[in-house]
PDB file of C-alpha atoms in Angstrom:
ATOM      1  CA  MET A   1    -162.992  66.900 -76.116  1.00  0.00           C
ATOM      2  CA  LYS A   2    -161.263  63.689 -75.449  1.00  0.00           C
ATOM      3  CA  LYS A   3    -158.379  62.715 -77.623  1.00  0.00           C
ATOM      4  CA  PRO A   4    -159.024  60.428 -80.577  1.00  0.00           C
ATOM      5  CA  LEU A   5    -158.726  56.756 -79.789  1.00  0.00           C
ATOM      6  CA  VAL A   6    -155.173  56.347 -81.020  1.00  0.00           C
ATOM      7  CA  GLY A   7    -153.501  54.552 -78.142  1.00  0.00           C
ATOM      8  CA  ALA A   8    -156.702  54.615 -76.130  1.00  0.00           C
ATOM      9  CA  LEU A   9    -156.982  50.851 -75.883  1.00  0.00           C
ATOM     10  CA  PHE A  10    -153.812  50.881 -73.780  1.00  0.00           C
ATOM     11  CA  THR A  11    -155.576  53.248 -71.418  1.00  0.00           C
ATOM     12  CA  VAL A  12    -158.634  51.022 -71.430  1.00  0.00           C
ATOM     13  CA  LEU A  13    -156.494  48.154 -70.172  1.00  0.00           C
ATOM     14  CA  LEU A  14    -155.007  50.288 -67.429  1.00  0.00           C
ATOM     15  CA  LEU A  15    -157.974  52.365 -66.380  1.00  0.00           C
ATOM     16  CA  GLY A  16    -161.028  50.578 -67.709  1.00  0.00           C
ATOM     17  CA  ALA A  17    -162.080  53.579 -69.808  1.00  0.00           C
ATOM     18  CA  GLY A  18    -160.801  54.982 -73.082  1.00  0.00           C
ATOM     19  CA  ILE A  19    -159.253  58.393 -73.555  1.00  0.00           C
ATOM     20  CA  ALA A  20    -160.779  58.513 -76.980  1.00  0.00           C
ATOM     21  CA  PRO A  21    -162.745  61.264 -78.656  1.00  0.00           C
ATOM     22  CA  ALA A  22    -164.966  63.417 -76.609  1.00  0.00           C
ATOM     23  CA  THR A  23    -168.317  62.732 -75.129  1.00  0.00           C
ATOM     24  CA  ALA A  24    -171.207  65.089 -75.425  1.00  0.00           C
ATOM     25  CA  ALA A  25    -173.974  67.044 -73.812  1.00  0.00           C
ATOM     26  CA  ALA A  26    -174.457  70.779 -73.515  1.00  0.00           C
ATOM     27  CA  GLY A  27    -176.587  73.459 -72.065  1.00  0.00           C
ATOM     28  CA  HIS A  28    -177.622  77.087 -72.326  1.00  0.00           C
ATOM     29  CA  ASP A  29    -180.562  77.642 -70.034  1.00  0.00           C
ATOM     30  CA  ALA A  30    -182.112  79.963 -72.587  1.00  0.00           C
ATOM     31  CA  ALA A  31    -183.970  77.445 -74.713  1.00  0.00           C
ATOM     32  CA  LYS A  32    -186.946  76.364 -72.698  1.00  0.00           C
ATOM     33  CA  ALA A  33    -189.048  76.471 -75.808  1.00  0.00           C
ATOM     34  CA  GLY A  34    -191.369  73.702 -74.812  1.00  0.00           C
ATOM     35  CA  THR A  35    -191.723  70.195 -73.525  1.00  0.00           C
ATOM     36  CA  VAL A  36    -192.025  66.863 -75.253  1.00  0.00           C
ATOM     37  CA  LYS A  37    -195.733  66.250 -75.641  1.00  0.00           C
ATOM     38  CA  ALA A  38    -196.920  63.213 -73.721  1.00  0.00           C
ATOM     39  CA  GLN A  39    -199.135  62.113 -76.582  1.00  0.00           C
ATOM     40  CA  ILE A  40    -196.154  61.611 -78.891  1.00  0.00           C
ATOM     41  CA  LYS A  41    -195.193  57.971 -78.796  1.00  0.00           C
ATOM     42  CA  PRO A  42    -191.388  57.705 -78.555  1.00  0.00           C
ATOM     43  CA  LYS A  43    -189.696  55.945 -81.436  1.00  0.00           C
ATOM     44  CA  ALA A  44    -187.491  52.972 -80.672  1.00  0.00           C
ATOM     45  CA  VAL A  45    -183.855  54.078 -80.764  1.00  0.00           C
ATOM     46  CA  ASN A  46    -181.358  51.547 -82.111  1.00  0.00           C
ATOM     47  CA  PHE A  47    -178.034  51.426 -83.957  1.00  0.00           C
ATOM     48  CA  ALA A  48    -179.388  51.397 -87.522  1.00  0.00           C
ATOM     49  CA  GLY A  49    -177.648  54.086 -89.557  1.00  0.00           C
ATOM     50  CA  THR A  50    -174.840  54.668 -87.074  1.00  0.00           C
ATOM     51  CA  VAL A  51    -171.222  54.040 -88.042  1.00  0.00           C
ATOM     52  CA  ALA A  52    -167.932  53.242 -86.367  1.00  0.00           C
ATOM     53  CA  LEU A  53    -164.860  55.258 -87.342  1.00  0.00           C
ATOM     54  CA  SER A  54    -161.297  54.237 -86.551  1.00  0.00           C
ATOM     55  CA  ASN A  55    -161.306  56.495 -83.494  1.00  0.00           C
ATOM     56  CA  CYS A  56    -164.849  57.801 -83.044  1.00  0.00           C
ATOM     57  CA  SER A  57    -168.542  57.281 -83.648  1.00  0.00           C
ATOM     58  CA  GLY A  58    -170.805  58.762 -86.302  1.00  0.00           C
ATOM     59  CA  SER A  59    -173.989  58.346 -88.315  1.00  0.00           C
ATOM     60  CA  VAL A  60    -175.316  58.434 -91.853  1.00  0.00           C
ATOM     61  CA  VAL A  61    -177.532  61.524 -91.964  1.00  0.00           C
ATOM     62  CA  ARG A  62    -179.847  63.344 -94.315  1.00  0.00           C
ATOM     63  CA  THR A  63    -181.724  66.628 -94.349  1.00  0.00           C
ATOM     64  CA  PRO A  64    -185.488  66.730 -94.910  1.00  0.00           C
ATOM     65  CA  ASP A  65    -184.773  67.726 -98.531  1.00  0.00           C
ATOM     66  CA  SER A  66    -182.099  65.123 -99.289  1.00  0.00           C
ATOM     67  CA  GLN A  67    -183.029  62.871-102.223  1.00  0.00           C
ATOM     68  CA  PRO A  68    -182.469  59.105-102.553  1.00  0.00           C
ATOM     69  CA  SER A  69    -180.118  59.789-105.473  1.00  0.00           C
ATOM     70  CA  ASP A  70    -177.957  62.199-103.454  1.00  0.00           C
ATOM     71  CA  PRO A  71    -174.535  61.090-102.206  1.00  0.00           C
ATOM     72  CA  ALA A  72    -174.985  60.101 -98.564  1.00  0.00           C
ATOM     73  CA  LEU A  73    -173.420  62.067 -95.709  1.00  0.00           C
ATOM     74  CA  VAL A  74    -171.758  60.892 -92.487  1.00  0.00           C
ATOM     75  CA  LEU A  75    -171.786  63.160 -89.419  1.00  0.00           C
ATOM     76  CA  SER A  76    -169.120  63.052 -86.698  1.00  0.00           C
ATOM     77  CA  ASN A  77    -166.963  65.543 -84.757  1.00  0.00           C
ATOM     78  CA  GLY A  78    -164.426  67.989 -86.146  1.00  0.00           C
ATOM     79  CA  HIS A  79    -161.892  66.592 -83.691  1.00  0.00           C
ATOM     80  CA  CYS A  80    -162.417  63.117 -85.175  1.00  0.00           C
ATOM     81  CA  MET A  81    -161.106  64.047 -88.640  1.00  0.00           C
ATOM     82  CA  GLU A  82    -158.127  62.046 -89.895  1.00  0.00           C
ATOM     83  CA  SER A  83    -156.279  65.316 -90.515  1.00  0.00           C
ATOM     84  CA  GLY A  84    -156.223  66.064 -86.773  1.00  0.00           C
ATOM     85  CA  PHE A  85    -157.825  68.777 -84.662  1.00  0.00           C
ATOM     86  CA  PRO A  86    -158.497  71.926 -86.719  1.00  0.00           C
ATOM     87  CA  GLY A  87    -157.245  75.031 -84.959  1.00  0.00           C
ATOM     88  CA  PRO A  88    -159.449  77.879 -83.749  1.00  0.00           C
ATOM     89  CA  GLY A  89    -160.895  79.652 -86.779  1.00  0.00           C
ATOM     90  CA  GLU A  90    -159.959  76.819 -89.140  1.00  0.00           C
ATOM     91  CA  VAL A  91    -162.554  75.305 -91.465  1.00  0.00           C
ATOM     92  CA  VAL A  92    -161.985  72.234 -93.629  1.00  0.00           C
ATOM     93  CA  PHE A  93    -164.147  72.514 -96.734  1.00  0.00           C
ATOM     94  CA  ASP A  94    -164.563  70.238 -99.754  1.00  0.00           C
ATOM     95  CA  GLN A  95    -161.333  68.318 -99.166  1.00  0.00           C
ATOM     96  CA  PRO A  96    -160.679  64.837-100.656  1.00  0.00           C
ATOM     97  CA  SER A  97    -160.922  61.880 -98.265  1.00  0.00           C
ATOM     98  CA  THR A  98    -161.003  58.112 -98.615  1.00  0.00           C
ATOM     99  CA  ARG A  99    -161.918  57.415 -95.002  1.00  0.00           C
ATOM    100  CA  SER A 100    -163.904  54.229 -94.331  1.00  0.00           C
ATOM    101  CA  PHE A 101    -166.826  53.699 -91.950  1.00  0.00           C
ATOM    102  CA  THR A 102    -168.382  50.485 -90.634  1.00  0.00           C
ATOM    103  CA  LEU A 103    -172.159  50.667 -91.058  1.00  0.00           C
ATOM    104  CA  LEU A 104    -174.233  49.150 -88.252  1.00  0.00           C
ATOM    105  CA  ASN A 105    -177.678  47.586 -88.320  1.00  0.00           C
ATOM    106  CA  ALA A 106    -180.360  47.942 -85.654  1.00  0.00           C
ATOM    107  CA  ALA A 107    -178.718  45.312 -83.442  1.00  0.00           C
ATOM    108  CA  GLY A 108    -175.322  47.006 -83.610  1.00  0.00           C
ATOM    109  CA  SER A 109    -173.702  44.490 -85.946  1.00  0.00           C
ATOM    110  CA  GLY A 110    -171.408  45.717 -88.706  1.00  0.00           C
ATOM    111  CA  VAL A 111    -173.009  44.984 -92.075  1.00  0.00           C
ATOM    112  CA  GLY A 112    -170.627  46.658 -94.496  1.00  0.00           C
ATOM    113  CA  THR A 113    -168.057  49.335 -95.203  1.00  0.00           C
ATOM    114  CA  LEU A 114    -168.866  52.797 -96.513  1.00  0.00           C
ATOM    115  CA  ARG A 115    -166.197  55.061 -97.951  1.00  0.00           C
ATOM    116  CA  ALA A 116    -165.861  58.825 -98.159  1.00  0.00           C
ATOM    117  CA  SER A 117    -165.118  60.763-101.294  1.00  0.00           C
ATOM    118  CA  LYS A 118    -164.423  63.973 -99.380  1.00  0.00           C
ATOM    119  CA  ILE A 119    -164.743  65.923 -96.161  1.00  0.00           C
ATOM    120  CA  ALA A 120    -167.592  68.200 -97.173  1.00  0.00           C
ATOM    121  CA  TYR A 121    -167.234  70.322 -94.028  1.00  0.00           C
ATOM    122  CA  GLY A 122    -165.327  70.234 -90.760  1.00  0.00           C
ATOM    123  CA  THR A 123    -164.516  72.655 -87.953  1.00  0.00           C
ATOM    124  CA  MET A 124    -164.023  73.036 -84.218  1.00  0.00           C
ATOM    125  CA  THR A 125    -164.943  76.722 -84.242  1.00  0.00           C
ATOM    126  CA  ASP A 126    -168.361  77.620 -82.756  1.00  0.00           C
ATOM    127  CA  THR A 127    -169.243  73.918 -83.044  1.00  0.00           C
ATOM    128  CA  ASP A 128    -167.420  70.589 -83.317  1.00  0.00           C
ATOM    129  CA  ILE A 129    -168.576  68.795 -86.458  1.00  0.00           C
ATOM    130  CA  SER A 130    -167.326  66.952 -89.503  1.00  0.00           C
ATOM    131  CA  VAL A 131    -169.518  65.917 -92.414  1.00  0.00           C
ATOM    132  CA  TYR A 132    -168.174  63.430 -94.939  1.00  0.00           C
ATOM    133  CA  GLN A 133    -169.662  62.863 -98.392  1.00  0.00           C
ATOM    134  CA  LEU A 134    -169.752  59.191 -99.342  1.00  0.00           C
ATOM    135  CA  THR A 135    -169.193  57.406-102.637  1.00  0.00           C
ATOM    136  CA  ARG A 136    -172.666  55.829-102.400  1.00  0.00           C
ATOM    137  CA  THR A 137    -176.121  57.341-102.499  1.00  0.00           C
ATOM    138  CA  TYR A 138    -178.834  56.866 -99.897  1.00  0.00           C
ATOM    139  CA  ALA A 139    -180.703  54.647-102.333  1.00  0.00           C
ATOM    140  CA  GLN A 140    -177.648  52.440-102.884  1.00  0.00           C
ATOM    141  CA  ILE A 141    -177.067  52.063 -99.146  1.00  0.00           C
ATOM    142  CA  GLU A 142    -180.711  51.191 -98.496  1.00  0.00           C
ATOM    143  CA  SER A 143    -180.816  48.767-101.427  1.00  0.00           C
ATOM    144  CA  THR A 144    -177.663  46.967-100.300  1.00  0.00           C
ATOM    145  CA  TYR A 145    -178.123  46.969 -96.526  1.00  0.00           C
ATOM    146  CA  GLY A 146    -181.777  47.823 -95.913  1.00  0.00           C
ATOM    147  CA  ILE A 147    -180.705  50.756 -93.729  1.00  0.00           C
ATOM    148  CA  LYS A 148    -182.006  54.317 -93.963  1.00  0.00           C
ATOM    149  CA  ALA A 149    -180.169  57.465 -92.961  1.00  0.00           C
ATOM    150  CA  LEU A 150    -181.033  59.315 -89.765  1.00  0.00           C
ATOM    151  CA  GLU A 151    -182.734  62.665 -90.335  1.00  0.00           C
ATOM    152  CA  LEU A 152    -181.353  65.917 -88.962  1.00  0.00           C
ATOM    153  CA  ASN A 153    -183.953  67.858 -87.025  1.00  0.00           C
ATOM    154  CA  THR A 154    -184.489  71.412 -88.254  1.00  0.00           C
ATOM    155  CA  ALA A 155    -185.352  72.904 -84.852  1.00  0.00           C
ATOM    156  CA  HIS A 156    -183.390  73.774 -81.733  1.00  0.00           C
ATOM    157  CA  PRO A 157    -183.393  71.002 -79.097  1.00  0.00           C
ATOM    158  CA  VAL A 158    -185.784  71.413 -76.173  1.00  0.00           C
ATOM    159  CA  GLN A 159    -184.756  71.450 -72.524  1.00  0.00           C
ATOM    160  CA  GLY A 160    -185.985  68.370 -70.667  1.00  0.00           C
ATOM    161  CA  SER A 161    -186.322  66.238 -73.809  1.00  0.00           C
ATOM    162  CA  ALA A 162    -185.504  62.557 -73.467  1.00  0.00           C
ATOM    163  CA  ILE A 163    -182.490  61.737 -75.646  1.00  0.00           C
ATOM    164  CA  THR A 164    -180.270  58.795 -76.507  1.00  0.00           C
ATOM    165  CA  VAL A 165    -176.590  59.004 -77.430  1.00  0.00           C
ATOM    166  CA  VAL A 166    -175.823  56.120 -79.808  1.00  0.00           C
ATOM    167  CA  SER A 167    -172.165  55.128 -80.096  1.00  0.00           C
ATOM    168  CA  GLY A 168    -171.238  53.082 -83.147  1.00  0.00           C
ATOM    169  CA  TYR A 169    -167.652  52.736 -81.907  1.00  0.00           C
ATOM    170  CA  TRP A 170    -168.604  51.073 -78.633  1.00  0.00           C
ATOM    171  CA  LYS A 171    -171.987  49.701 -79.831  1.00  0.00           C
ATOM    172  CA  ARG A 172    -173.485  51.218 -76.724  1.00  0.00           C
ATOM    173  CA  THR A 173    -176.275  53.667 -75.979  1.00  0.00           C
ATOM    174  CA  TYR A 174    -176.644  56.275 -73.233  1.00  0.00           C
ATOM    175  CA  ALA A 175    -180.092  57.516 -72.185  1.00  0.00           C
ATOM    176  CA  CYS A 176    -180.712  60.788 -70.370  1.00  0.00           C
ATOM    177  CA  ASN A 177    -182.332  64.195 -70.890  1.00  0.00           C
ATOM    178  CA  VAL A 178    -181.329  67.609 -72.169  1.00  0.00           C
ATOM    179  CA  ASP A 179    -180.394  69.385 -68.942  1.00  0.00           C
ATOM    180  CA  GLY A 180    -179.908  72.798 -70.523  1.00  0.00           C
ATOM    181  CA  PHE A 181    -177.878  74.878 -72.945  1.00  0.00           C
ATOM    182  CA  VAL A 182    -174.487  76.534 -72.509  1.00  0.00           C
ATOM    183  CA  TYR A 183    -173.967  80.044 -73.873  1.00  0.00           C
ATOM    184  CA  ARG A 184    -170.263  79.365 -74.445  1.00  0.00           C
ATOM    185  CA  LEU A 185    -168.444  76.101 -73.769  1.00  0.00           C
ATOM    186  CA  LYS A 186    -164.672  76.570 -73.602  1.00  0.00           C
ATOM    187  CA  GLU A 187    -162.103  73.782 -73.771  1.00  0.00           C
ATOM    188  CA  GLY A 188    -158.447  74.558 -74.255  1.00  0.00           C
ATOM    189  CA  GLU A 189    -158.114  76.632 -77.434  1.00  0.00           C
ATOM    190  CA  TRP A 190    -161.684  76.076 -78.601  1.00  0.00           C
ATOM    191  CA  THR A 191    -165.000  77.787 -77.887  1.00  0.00           C
ATOM    192  CA  TRP A 192    -168.408  76.342 -78.846  1.00  0.00           C
ATOM    193  CA  LYS A 193    -171.696  78.213 -78.925  1.00  0.00           C
ATOM    194  CA  ASP A 194    -175.060  77.126 -77.497  1.00  0.00           C
ATOM    195  CA  SER A 195    -173.940  73.625 -76.553  1.00  0.00           C
ATOM    196  CA  VAL A 196    -176.227  70.922 -75.158  1.00  0.00           C
ATOM    197  CA  ARG A 197    -175.651  69.810 -71.570  1.00  0.00           C
ATOM    198  CA  TYR A 198    -176.771  66.299 -70.648  1.00  0.00           C
ATOM    199  CA  THR A 199    -178.213  65.266 -67.327  1.00  0.00           C
ATOM    200  CA  SER A 200    -175.782  63.163 -65.323  1.00  0.00           C
ATOM    201  CA  ALA A 201    -177.186  59.821 -66.541  1.00  0.00           C
ATOM    202  CA  CYS A 202    -175.301  60.144 -69.852  1.00  0.00           C
ATOM    203  CA  GLN A 203    -171.832  59.114 -68.705  1.00  0.00           C
ATOM    204  CA  THR A 204    -170.314  58.989 -72.176  1.00  0.00           C
ATOM    205  CA  ILE A 205    -166.685  57.931 -72.579  1.00  0.00           C
ATOM    206  CA  GLY A 206    -163.853  58.346 -75.036  1.00  0.00           C
ATOM    207  CA  GLY A 207    -164.788  56.869 -78.402  1.00  0.00           C
ATOM    208  CA  THR A 208    -168.365  58.128 -78.166  1.00  0.00           C
ATOM    209  CA  SER A 209    -167.265  61.364 -79.821  1.00  0.00           C
ATOM    210  CA  GLY A 210    -169.321  61.959 -82.944  1.00  0.00           C
ATOM    211  CA  SER A 211    -172.257  59.852 -81.748  1.00  0.00           C
ATOM    212  CA  PRO A 212    -175.657  61.119 -82.883  1.00  0.00           C
ATOM    213  CA  VAL A 213    -177.839  62.478 -80.095  1.00  0.00           C
ATOM    214  CA  ILE A 214    -181.338  61.314 -80.942  1.00  0.00           C
ATOM    215  CA  ASP A 215    -184.561  62.851 -79.668  1.00  0.00           C
ATOM    216  CA  ASN A 216    -186.544  59.873 -78.414  1.00  0.00           C
ATOM    217  CA  ALA A 217    -189.898  61.419 -79.368  1.00  0.00           C
ATOM    218  CA  THR A 218    -189.070  62.034 -83.035  1.00  0.00           C
ATOM    219  CA  GLY A 219    -186.184  59.684 -83.773  1.00  0.00           C
ATOM    220  CA  LYS A 220    -184.312  62.614 -85.332  1.00  0.00           C
ATOM    221  CA  VAL A 221    -180.747  63.793 -84.694  1.00  0.00           C
ATOM    222  CA  VAL A 222    -180.657  66.963 -82.585  1.00  0.00           C
ATOM    223  CA  ALA A 223    -176.964  67.074 -81.654  1.00  0.00           C
ATOM    224  CA  VAL A 224    -173.608  65.340 -81.936  1.00  0.00           C
ATOM    225  CA  ASN A 225    -171.802  64.142 -78.805  1.00  0.00           C
ATOM    226  CA  ASN A 226    -168.422  65.791 -78.301  1.00  0.00           C
ATOM    227  CA  THR A 227    -166.958  66.353 -74.835  1.00  0.00           C
ATOM    228  CA  GLY A 228    -167.159  66.181 -71.046  1.00  0.00           C
ATOM    229  CA  ASN A 229    -165.393  67.476 -67.956  1.00  0.00           C
ATOM    230  CA  GLU A 230    -163.252  64.615 -66.680  1.00  0.00           C
ATOM    231  CA  ASP A 231    -161.180  65.985 -63.792  1.00  0.00           C
ATOM    232  CA  GLY A 232    -162.941  69.119 -62.550  1.00  0.00           C
ATOM    233  CA  GLN A 233    -160.329  71.420 -64.059  1.00  0.00           C
ATOM    234  CA  GLN A 234    -161.405  74.742 -65.571  1.00  0.00           C
ATOM    235  CA  CYS A 235    -161.428  75.261 -69.360  1.00  0.00           C
ATOM    236  CA  THR A 236    -158.520  72.872 -70.051  1.00  0.00           C
ATOM    237  CA  ASP A 237    -158.304  70.028 -72.578  1.00  0.00           C
ATOM    238  CA  ASN A 238    -160.825  67.336 -71.600  1.00  0.00           C
ATOM    239  CA  ASN A 239    -162.229  69.701 -68.975  1.00  0.00           C
ATOM    240  CA  PRO A 240    -164.597  72.151 -70.673  1.00  0.00           C
ATOM    241  CA  CYS A 241    -166.097  74.964 -68.644  1.00  0.00           C
ATOM    242  CA  GLU A 242    -169.347  76.843 -69.082  1.00  0.00           C
ATOM    243  CA  VAL A 243    -169.266  80.605 -69.611  1.00  0.00           C
ATOM    244  CA  ASP A 244    -172.481  82.655 -69.382  1.00  0.00           C
ATOM    245  CA  GLU A 245    -173.345  85.954 -71.072  1.00  0.00           C
ATOM    246  CA  SER A 246    -171.765  87.883 -68.188  1.00  0.00           C
ATOM    247  CA  GLY A 247    -168.509  85.933 -68.341  1.00  0.00           C
ATOM    248  CA  ASN A 248    -169.192  83.853 -65.232  1.00  0.00           C
ATOM    249  CA  VAL A 249    -167.490  80.457 -65.360  1.00  0.00           C
ATOM    250  CA  THR A 250    -169.021  77.207 -64.098  1.00  0.00           C
ATOM    251  CA  VAL A 251    -167.260  73.841 -63.919  1.00  0.00           C
ATOM    252  CA  ARG A 252    -169.331  70.651 -63.784  1.00  0.00           C
ATOM    253  CA  GLN A 253    -167.090  67.637 -63.246  1.00  0.00           C
ATOM    254  CA  GLY A 254    -168.486  64.440 -64.726  1.00  0.00           C
ATOM    255  CA  ILE A 255    -171.010  66.241 -66.943  1.00  0.00           C
ATOM    256  CA  ASN A 256    -170.965  65.740 -70.700  1.00  0.00           C
ATOM    257  CA  TYR A 257    -171.922  67.870 -73.678  1.00  0.00           C
ATOM    258  CA  ALA A 258    -172.958  67.872 -77.335  1.00  0.00           C
ATOM    259  CA  GLN A 259    -173.160  70.299 -80.228  1.00  0.00           C
ATOM    260  CA  GLU A 260    -176.503  71.120 -81.814  1.00  0.00           C
ATOM    261  CA  THR A 261    -177.006  70.060 -85.429  1.00  0.00           C
ATOM    262  CA  TYR A 262    -180.087  71.952 -86.635  1.00  0.00           C
ATOM    263  CA  GLY A 263    -177.786  74.718 -87.934  1.00  0.00           C
ATOM    264  CA  ILE A 264    -176.228  72.307 -90.432  1.00  0.00           C
ATOM    265  CA  VAL A 265    -179.470  71.923 -92.398  1.00  0.00           C
ATOM    266  CA  PRO A 266    -179.662  75.433 -93.952  1.00  0.00           C
ATOM    267  CA  CYS A 267    -176.102  75.010 -95.253  1.00  0.00           C
ATOM    268  CA  ILE A 268    -176.882  71.968 -97.401  1.00  0.00           C
ATOM    269  CA  GLY A 269    -178.456  72.545-100.801  1.00  0.00           C
ATOM    270  CA  THR A 270    -179.368  70.584-103.903  1.00  0.00           C
ATOM    271  CA  GLY A 271    -177.464  67.343-104.307  1.00  0.00           C
ATOM    272  CA  ASN A 272    -176.435  67.420-100.612  1.00  0.00           C
ATOM    273  CA  LYS A 273    -173.804  70.015-101.492  1.00  0.00           C
ATOM    274  CA  PHE A 274    -172.622  72.371 -98.768  1.00  0.00           C
ATOM    275  CA  ASP A 275    -173.210  76.024 -99.680  1.00  0.00           C
ATOM    276  CA  LEU A 276    -172.141  78.328 -96.873  1.00  0.00           C
ATOM    277  CA  ASP A 277    -173.766  81.307 -98.602  1.00  0.00           C
ATOM    278  CA  ARG A 278    -177.281  79.844 -98.458  1.00  0.00           C
ATOM    279  CA  PRO A 279    -179.877  81.855 -96.515  1.00  0.00           C
ATOM    280  CA  GLY A 280    -179.879  80.899 -92.852  1.00  0.00           C
ATOM    281  CA  CYS A 281    -176.448  79.253 -92.933  1.00  0.00           C
ATOM    282  CA  VAL A 282    -174.299  80.557 -90.094  1.00  0.00           C
ATOM    283  CA  LEU A 283    -171.592  77.899 -89.970  1.00  0.00           C
ATOM    284  CA  PRO A 284    -168.066  79.387 -89.941  1.00  0.00           C
ATOM    285  CA  LYS A 285    -166.582  79.884 -93.401  1.00  0.00           C
ATOM    286  CA  PRO A 286    -163.020  79.020 -94.533  1.00  0.00           C
TER     287      PRO A 286
END
């Protein structure tokens, strides 16, 4: 993943592109479970419900069972946490946080500031996610700003699906398709499982890390943008490599990846509380 956007604006001035948090897209050619049905009318994808962090992008999210009275959640990357990159095997769970997020409306304008009460969950092991619990409920956010949370899809993404990566940090969208799925995506010390690979049209940049990856047909979040191979190097920082079941390594320079999010849903119970012992929850434990 790309480094958080501390100092990245200097690089923007020099190179025209940030070195900020990672981009995203991933693949593992196993999931060819279906195709987007032509009769489904795509939903318009905009910035409503996305947020800008100090160094990354993110979104206000809910599960299908989240209630209006539940404290809202913000999804981003594990490498975007204010505490720094968690090491391999490290899980941040139920830790206090006062981090702030700028909430965006459909047009991409900032309409207010949301604040965290804690990091409910964060890791860079097997996946690259952080989930913050906010001080406000979904109902309070909708009442104040007229903005609803994005819903996490409960199913594995589908190869070939049209997707949009929505960056609250840059107020920019990237449209492409799910190219495939990567059995293991390795970058430096970290290894991620069953990552989403984008087609080449999604040329995400630093600062797009943590952006929701939205399925155009359903309007639901299917992944979170997190990295891309910048220089063609093999398995180094900012240059993830793909490893198949047989251990064969493939490097795709200029291709970007994301981490699937359907596996988060079984881990969230009543009151939007993370419970890593819930049936179906396979997220790494502390």
